[in-house]
Amino acid sequence: MTVPLLLLVNQFIFMLGFYMVVPFLAVFMREDLALQSAAIGLVLGMRTFAQQGLFLVGGAFADKLGPRKLILLGCATRIVGFGILAFSFDFTTVLIGACLTGFAGALFSPAISSLAAKVGDDKEGRARFFAKLAVWGELGAVAGPFAGALLLGIGFKAMALGGAGVFAVAYLILHIRLPREVQAPRRAEDGPWWHVFRDRLFVLFTFAHSGFLLSYNQLYFALPVEITRSGGSETEMAPLFMLASLMIVTLQLPVTRIAQRLPWGFSLSAGFLLMALAFGTVAAFASHAPMGGLLKLAPATLMVILLIFGQMIVKPIAMDIVARMAGTRPTGVYYGALASAGGLTVLLGNVLIGPLLDGALKPGSAAPLPWLILAVVPAICALAIIPIAQAVTKRAGA
């Protein structure tokens, strides 16, 4: 099995194991452990922070120790985390298990991105390979909840042990098949890991990319608000997420091919503008009473479609640009810094926009405000990304 194929299969397995367990974690805490909403929110928030917030740490270690070691260590850590969750009996144990599962992602995700940046050859291209990773990962994300549901009757313990088993299989495959020497050793002239913050162009790009992550995160944070305004229920979110998965699986590669034929700055700007249009569309309906029948979900559906199209354009190209920015330096810390900055932006952005979204739960004059603010973020990024992408292309000599 070649390294590119190994990474694609690994992405599917990782997402399968993750989504077998994590979507059911909140239900387990509420029904089996009888935890309050505040405690559940803290556990889920700490899990996210342990992963997204510590990506920079994982990226720095991936550059120092090599991606292979970090991927295997991340696998082992997630096995332990799922094992603790399987036998959790109170808030403390479930918090420890959840944080370990998150930290595992912080260890292996930047390392996987670093390897993916290396194996994307001239024929396939980095952007196209990252697009393939997205497709294989989405297939795992779709299959995971179904696999977890099969174990639902047995209980959460079975789910968690099943997820640990999936990652154990991944560990064995990677330990045997992942080459030991897949990246050149770190050189003294590469400088310390914090050199990424001295790269002003990368910092500017990170700000713009963080706006993309904040916008994409609204599928989980702001979309339920629009569904509530339209008179829908939580059960109607499932078809919208299925639509998003279907779009990624069927359209990601064609969209990436088209985006690659255009100048990078134009493609990235177009992706950001689609995201701005997604929020602008909801803003146009927010002050009005919901439409009848299935049309009541039209604004939410358009939001999902436009956000996913924007995401499919921006993400693979952005990951390619990061590797071009790194040049001959190790890329792990670059991908780690990009993800950590995005995680912090999502956290702060959601805290700030949250109170305003409360006013969008019902139609009214104040309902469009949070959507318009959300639209401004990717619109600004669309303008900022053009000179940034031009500078990146000039630096890389592309």
Coordinates of C-alpha atoms in Angstrom, one line a residue:
M1 CA 0.0 0.0 0.0
T2 CA 1.5 3.3 -1.1
V3 CA 1.7 6.2 1.4
P4 CA -1.0 8.3 -0.4
L5 CA -3.5 5.4 -0.3
L6 CA -2.5 4.6 3.3
L7 CA -3.3 8.2 4.3
L8 CA -6.7 8.0 2.6
V9 CA -7.6 4.7 4.2
N10 CA -6.3 6.0 7.5
Q11 CA -8.5 9.1 7.2
F12 CA -11.6 7.0 6.7
I13 CA -10.7 4.7 9.7
F14 CA -10.0 7.7 12.0
M15 CA -13.2 9.5 11.1
L16 CA -15.2 6.2 11.4
G17 CA -13.8 5.5 14.9
F18 CA -14.3 9.1 16.0
Y19 CA -17.9 9.4 14.9
M20 CA -18.8 6.0 16.4
V21 CA -18.4 7.6 19.8
V22 CA -18.3 11.4 20.1
P23 CA -21.8 12.1 18.7
F24 CA -23.2 9.9 21.4
L25 CA -21.1 11.4 24.2
A26 CA -23.6 14.1 25.3
V27 CA -26.4 11.6 25.5
F28 CA -24.3 9.3 27.6
M29 CA -23.5 12.1 30.0
R30 CA -27.0 13.2 30.3
E31 CA -28.9 9.9 30.5
D32 CA -26.3 7.5 32.0
L33 CA -24.3 9.8 34.3
A34 CA -27.1 12.3 35.0
L35 CA -24.9 15.3 34.4
Q36 CA -26.3 18.8 34.1
S37 CA -26.1 20.8 30.9
A38 CA -23.3 23.0 32.3
A39 CA -21.1 20.0 33.1
I40 CA -21.9 18.5 29.6
G41 CA -20.9 21.8 27.9
L42 CA -17.7 22.0 29.9
V43 CA -16.7 18.4 28.9
L44 CA -17.4 19.0 25.2
G45 CA -15.7 22.4 25.3
M46 CA -12.6 21.0 27.0
R47 CA -12.5 18.2 24.4
T48 CA -12.5 20.7 21.6
F49 CA -9.9 22.9 23.2
A50 CA -7.6 19.9 24.0
Q51 CA -7.7 19.2 20.2
Q52 CA -8.0 22.4 18.3
G53 CA -6.2 24.6 20.8
L54 CA -3.2 22.3 21.1
F55 CA -2.7 21.7 17.4
L56 CA 0.3 24.0 17.5
V57 CA 2.0 21.7 20.1
G58 CA 1.3 18.6 17.9
G59 CA 2.7 20.3 14.8
A60 CA 5.9 21.4 16.6
F61 CA 6.5 17.9 17.9
A62 CA 5.7 16.4 14.5
D63 CA 8.5 18.5 13.0
K64 CA 10.9 17.6 15.7
L65 CA 10.2 13.8 16.1
G66 CA 8.7 13.1 12.7
P67 CA 5.1 12.6 11.7
R68 CA 5.1 8.8 12.0
K69 CA 5.8 8.9 15.8
L70 CA 3.2 11.6 16.4
I71 CA 0.5 9.7 14.4
L72 CA 1.1 6.5 16.3
L73 CA 1.3 8.3 19.6
G74 CA -2.0 10.1 18.7
C75 CA -3.6 6.7 17.9
A76 CA -2.5 5.2 21.2
T77 CA -3.7 8.3 23.1
R78 CA -7.1 8.1 21.5
I79 CA -7.3 4.3 22.3
V80 CA -6.6 5.2 26.0
G81 CA -9.1 8.1 25.9
F82 CA -11.9 5.9 24.5
G83 CA -11.1 3.2 27.0
I84 CA -11.5 5.6 29.9
L85 CA -14.8 6.8 28.4
A86 CA -16.0 3.2 28.2
F87 CA -15.6 2.8 32.0
S88 CA -16.4 6.4 33.0
F89 CA -18.7 6.6 36.1
D90 CA -18.6 10.3 37.0
F91 CA -17.8 13.8 35.7
T92 CA -14.1 13.6 36.5
T93 CA -13.5 10.3 34.6
V94 CA -15.5 11.4 31.5
L95 CA -13.7 14.7 31.5
I96 CA -10.3 13.0 31.5
G97 CA -11.3 10.6 28.8
A98 CA -12.8 13.3 26.6
C99 CA -9.7 15.5 26.9
L100 CA -7.4 12.6 26.0
T101 CA -9.5 11.9 22.9
G102 CA -9.1 15.6 21.9
F103 CA -5.4 15.7 22.7
A104 CA -5.0 12.7 20.5
G105 CA -6.3 14.7 17.5
A106 CA -3.9 17.5 18.3
L107 CA -1.0 15.0 18.1
F108 CA -1.9 13.2 14.8
S109 CA -3.8 15.8 12.8
P110 CA -0.9 18.2 12.0
A111 CA 1.3 15.3 11.3
I112 CA -1.1 13.8 8.8
S113 CA -1.4 17.2 7.1
S114 CA 2.3 17.4 7.0
L115 CA 2.6 14.0 5.3
A116 CA -0.3 14.9 2.9
A117 CA 1.6 18.0 1.9
K118 CA 4.6 15.8 1.0
V119 CA 2.8 13.1 -1.0
G120 CA 0.7 15.4 -3.2
D121 CA 2.9 15.1 -6.3
D122 CA 2.9 17.3 -9.4
K123 CA 0.4 15.1 -11.2
E124 CA -2.2 15.0 -8.4
G125 CA -1.2 18.2 -6.7
R126 CA -1.5 19.0 -3.0
A127 CA -4.9 20.7 -3.3
R128 CA -6.4 17.7 -5.0
F129 CA -4.9 15.3 -2.5
F130 CA -6.3 17.3 0.4
A131 CA -9.6 17.2 -1.5
K132 CA -9.4 13.4 -1.6
L133 CA -8.7 13.4 2.1
A134 CA -11.8 15.4 2.7
V135 CA -13.9 12.9 0.7
W136 CA -12.5 9.8 2.5
G137 CA -12.9 11.5 5.8
E138 CA -16.5 12.4 5.1
L139 CA -17.3 8.8 4.1
G140 CA -15.9 7.8 7.6
A141 CA -17.9 10.6 9.2
V142 CA -21.1 9.2 7.6
A143 CA -20.4 5.6 8.4
G144 CA -19.3 6.3 12.0
P145 CA -22.7 7.2 13.5
F146 CA -24.3 4.2 11.7
A147 CA -21.7 1.9 13.3
G148 CA -22.3 3.5 16.6
A149 CA -26.0 3.2 16.3
L150 CA -25.6 -0.6 15.8
L151 CA -24.1 -0.7 19.3
L152 CA -26.6 1.7 20.8
G153 CA -28.8 -1.1 22.2
I154 CA -25.8 -2.6 24.0
G155 CA -24.8 0.8 25.5
F156 CA -22.2 3.5 25.4
K157 CA -19.5 1.3 26.8
A158 CA -19.8 -0.9 23.7
M159 CA -19.5 2.2 21.5
A160 CA -16.4 3.5 23.2
L161 CA -14.7 0.1 23.2
G162 CA -15.7 -0.3 19.5
G163 CA -14.1 3.1 18.8
A164 CA -11.0 2.1 20.7
G165 CA -10.9 -1.1 18.6
V166 CA -11.1 0.8 15.4
F167 CA -8.1 3.0 16.4
A168 CA -6.2 -0.1 17.5
V169 CA -6.7 -1.5 14.0
A170 CA -5.5 1.8 12.6
Y171 CA -2.4 1.7 14.9
L172 CA -1.4 -1.8 13.7
I173 CA -1.9 -0.9 10.0
L174 CA 0.1 2.3 10.4
H175 CA 2.8 0.7 12.5
I176 CA 3.4 -1.9 9.8
R177 CA 2.8 0.1 6.6
L178 CA 3.8 3.7 7.4
P179 CA 7.4 4.2 6.3
R180 CA 9.8 5.2 9.1
E181 CA 11.6 7.8 6.9
V182 CA 9.0 9.9 5.2
Q183 CA 10.3 13.3 6.0
A184 CA 13.8 14.8 6.1
P185 CA 15.2 15.5 9.6
R186 CA 14.8 18.9 10.9
R187 CA 17.7 21.2 10.0
A188 CA 19.3 23.8 12.2
E189 CA 18.7 26.5 9.7
D190 CA 14.9 25.9 9.9
G191 CA 15.0 27.9 13.2
P192 CA 12.9 27.4 16.3
W193 CA 9.2 26.3 16.0
W194 CA 8.0 29.8 16.8
H195 CA 9.5 31.2 13.7
V196 CA 6.1 30.9 12.1
F197 CA 4.9 33.9 14.0
R198 CA 7.7 36.0 12.6
D199 CA 6.4 35.3 9.1
R200 CA 4.1 38.3 8.6
L201 CA 2.6 36.9 5.4
F202 CA 1.7 33.6 7.1
V203 CA 0.2 35.5 10.1
L204 CA -2.0 37.5 7.7
F205 CA -3.0 34.4 5.9
T206 CA -3.8 32.7 9.3
F207 CA -6.2 35.6 10.1
A208 CA -8.0 35.2 6.8
H209 CA -8.2 31.4 7.2
S210 CA -9.5 31.8 10.7
G211 CA -12.4 33.8 9.2
F212 CA -13.1 30.8 7.0
L213 CA -13.2 28.4 10.0
L214 CA -15.4 30.7 12.0
S215 CA -17.9 30.8 9.1
Y216 CA -17.9 27.1 8.5
N217 CA -18.4 26.5 12.3
Q218 CA -21.8 28.2 12.0
L219 CA -23.2 25.0 10.5
Y220 CA -23.1 23.8 14.1
F221 CA -23.6 27.0 16.0
A222 CA -25.9 29.3 14.0
L223 CA -27.8 27.0 11.8
P224 CA -30.0 25.6 14.6
V225 CA -31.0 29.2 15.3
E226 CA -32.3 29.7 11.8
I227 CA -34.1 26.3 12.0
T228 CA -35.8 27.5 15.2
R229 CA -36.8 30.8 13.6
S230 CA -38.4 28.9 10.7
G231 CA -40.5 26.8 13.0
G232 CA -38.5 23.7 12.5
S233 CA -37.1 21.2 15.0
E234 CA -33.8 19.6 15.8
T235 CA -34.8 16.5 13.9
E236 CA -34.8 18.6 10.7
M237 CA -31.1 19.2 11.0
A238 CA -30.2 15.6 10.2
P239 CA -31.3 15.9 6.5
L240 CA -29.3 19.1 6.1
F241 CA -26.1 17.5 7.5
M242 CA -26.8 14.5 5.2
L243 CA -27.0 17.0 2.3
A244 CA -23.6 18.5 3.3
S245 CA -22.0 15.1 3.4
L246 CA -23.5 14.1 0.0
M247 CA -22.1 17.3 -1.5
I248 CA -18.6 16.7 -0.2
V249 CA -18.5 13.1 -1.3
T250 CA -19.8 13.7 -4.8
L251 CA -18.6 17.3 -5.6
Q252 CA -15.4 17.9 -3.7
L253 CA -13.0 16.6 -6.4
P254 CA -14.8 18.3 -9.3
V255 CA -15.0 21.6 -7.4
T256 CA -11.3 21.4 -6.6
R257 CA -10.3 20.7 -10.2
I258 CA -12.2 23.8 -11.4
A259 CA -10.8 25.9 -8.6
Q260 CA -7.3 24.9 -9.5
R261 CA -7.7 26.1 -13.0
L262 CA -8.3 29.6 -11.8
P263 CA -5.8 32.0 -10.0
W264 CA -5.6 31.1 -6.4
G265 CA -6.5 34.5 -5.1
F266 CA -9.7 34.4 -7.3
S267 CA -10.7 30.9 -6.2
L268 CA -10.2 31.7 -2.5
S269 CA -12.0 35.0 -2.8
A270 CA -14.9 33.3 -4.5
G271 CA -15.1 30.7 -1.8
F272 CA -15.2 33.4 0.9
L273 CA -17.9 35.3 -1.0
L274 CA -20.1 32.2 -1.2
M275 CA -19.9 32.0 2.6
A276 CA -20.8 35.6 2.9
L277 CA -23.7 35.1 0.6
A278 CA -24.8 32.1 2.7
F279 CA -25.3 34.4 5.8
G280 CA -26.7 37.2 3.6
T281 CA -29.4 34.9 2.3
V282 CA -30.5 34.1 5.9
A283 CA -30.4 37.7 6.8
A284 CA -32.8 38.5 4.0
F285 CA -35.4 36.2 5.4
A286 CA -34.7 36.6 9.2
S287 CA -37.1 39.5 9.8
H288 CA -40.0 37.8 8.1
A289 CA -42.4 35.1 9.2
P290 CA -41.4 31.6 8.0
M291 CA -42.8 30.3 4.8
G292 CA -45.2 27.4 4.9
G293 CA -44.5 23.8 4.2
L294 CA -41.1 22.6 3.2
L295 CA -40.2 26.1 2.0
K296 CA -39.7 27.1 5.6
L297 CA -36.3 25.4 5.5
A298 CA -35.3 27.1 2.2
P299 CA -33.1 29.7 3.9
A300 CA -31.4 27.1 6.0
T301 CA -30.9 24.8 3.0
L302 CA -29.4 27.6 1.0
M303 CA -27.1 28.5 3.9
V304 CA -25.8 24.9 4.0
I305 CA -25.3 24.6 0.2
L306 CA -23.4 27.9 0.0
L307 CA -21.3 27.2 3.0
I308 CA -20.3 23.8 1.8
F309 CA -19.5 25.1 -1.7
G310 CA -17.3 27.8 -0.1
Q311 CA -15.6 25.2 2.2
M312 CA -15.0 22.8 -0.8
I313 CA -13.2 25.7 -2.6
V314 CA -11.2 27.2 0.2
K315 CA -10.0 24.3 2.3
P316 CA -7.9 22.2 -0.2
I317 CA -6.3 25.4 -1.8
A318 CA -5.6 26.9 1.7
M319 CA -3.8 23.7 2.8
D320 CA -1.7 23.8 -0.4
I321 CA -0.8 27.4 0.2
V322 CA 0.4 26.7 3.7
A323 CA 2.9 24.2 2.3
R324 CA 4.1 26.8 -0.2
M325 CA 4.5 29.3 2.6
A326 CA 6.6 26.8 4.5
G327 CA 8.9 26.3 1.6
T328 CA 11.7 24.0 2.5
R329 CA 10.9 24.2 6.3
P330 CA 8.9 21.4 8.1
T331 CA 5.2 22.0 7.7
G332 CA 3.8 20.5 10.9
V333 CA 4.1 23.6 12.9
Y334 CA 2.5 25.7 10.1
Y335 CA -0.6 23.4 10.0
G336 CA -0.7 23.3 13.8
A337 CA -0.6 27.1 14.1
L338 CA -3.2 27.5 11.4
A339 CA -5.6 25.1 13.2
S340 CA -5.0 26.5 16.7
A341 CA -5.5 30.1 15.6
G342 CA -8.8 29.0 13.9
G343 CA -9.9 27.2 17.0
L344 CA -9.3 30.3 19.1
T345 CA -11.1 32.5 16.6
V346 CA -14.1 30.2 16.6
L347 CA -14.2 30.2 20.4
L348 CA -14.0 34.0 20.7
G349 CA -16.3 34.6 17.7
N350 CA -19.0 32.3 19.0
V351 CA -18.9 33.9 22.4
L352 CA -19.3 37.4 20.8
I353 CA -22.0 36.4 18.3
G354 CA -23.9 34.1 20.7
P355 CA -25.9 36.9 22.5
L356 CA -26.9 38.4 19.2
L357 CA -28.1 35.1 17.8
D358 CA -30.6 34.9 20.6
G359 CA -32.3 37.8 18.9
A360 CA -32.6 35.8 15.7
L361 CA -34.6 33.0 17.2
K362 CA -37.8 34.7 16.2
P363 CA -38.6 37.0 13.2
G364 CA -38.1 40.7 14.0
S365 CA -36.2 43.8 13.2
A366 CA -33.2 42.7 15.2
A367 CA -33.1 39.2 13.7
P368 CA -30.9 40.0 10.6
L369 CA -28.2 41.7 12.6
P370 CA -26.1 38.6 13.6
W371 CA -26.4 37.2 10.1
L372 CA -25.1 40.5 8.6
I373 CA -22.2 40.5 11.0
L374 CA -21.4 37.0 10.1
A375 CA -21.5 37.9 6.4
V376 CA -19.1 40.7 6.9
V377 CA -16.4 38.4 8.2
P378 CA -15.9 36.2 5.0
A379 CA -16.5 39.3 2.8
I380 CA -13.5 41.1 4.4
C381 CA -11.5 37.9 4.1
A382 CA -12.4 37.7 0.4
L383 CA -10.9 41.1 -0.2
A384 CA -7.8 40.5 2.0
I385 CA -7.0 37.1 0.5
I386 CA -6.3 38.5 -3.0
P387 CA -3.0 40.3 -2.2
I388 CA -2.0 37.6 0.3
A389 CA -2.4 34.9 -2.3
Q390 CA -0.5 37.0 -4.8
A391 CA 2.4 37.5 -2.4
V392 CA 2.4 33.7 -1.6
T393 CA 2.6 32.9 -5.2
K394 CA 5.4 35.4 -5.8
R395 CA 7.4 34.0 -2.8
A396 CA 7.0 30.4 -3.9
G397 CA 8.0 31.3 -7.4
A398 CA 4.9 29.6 -8.8

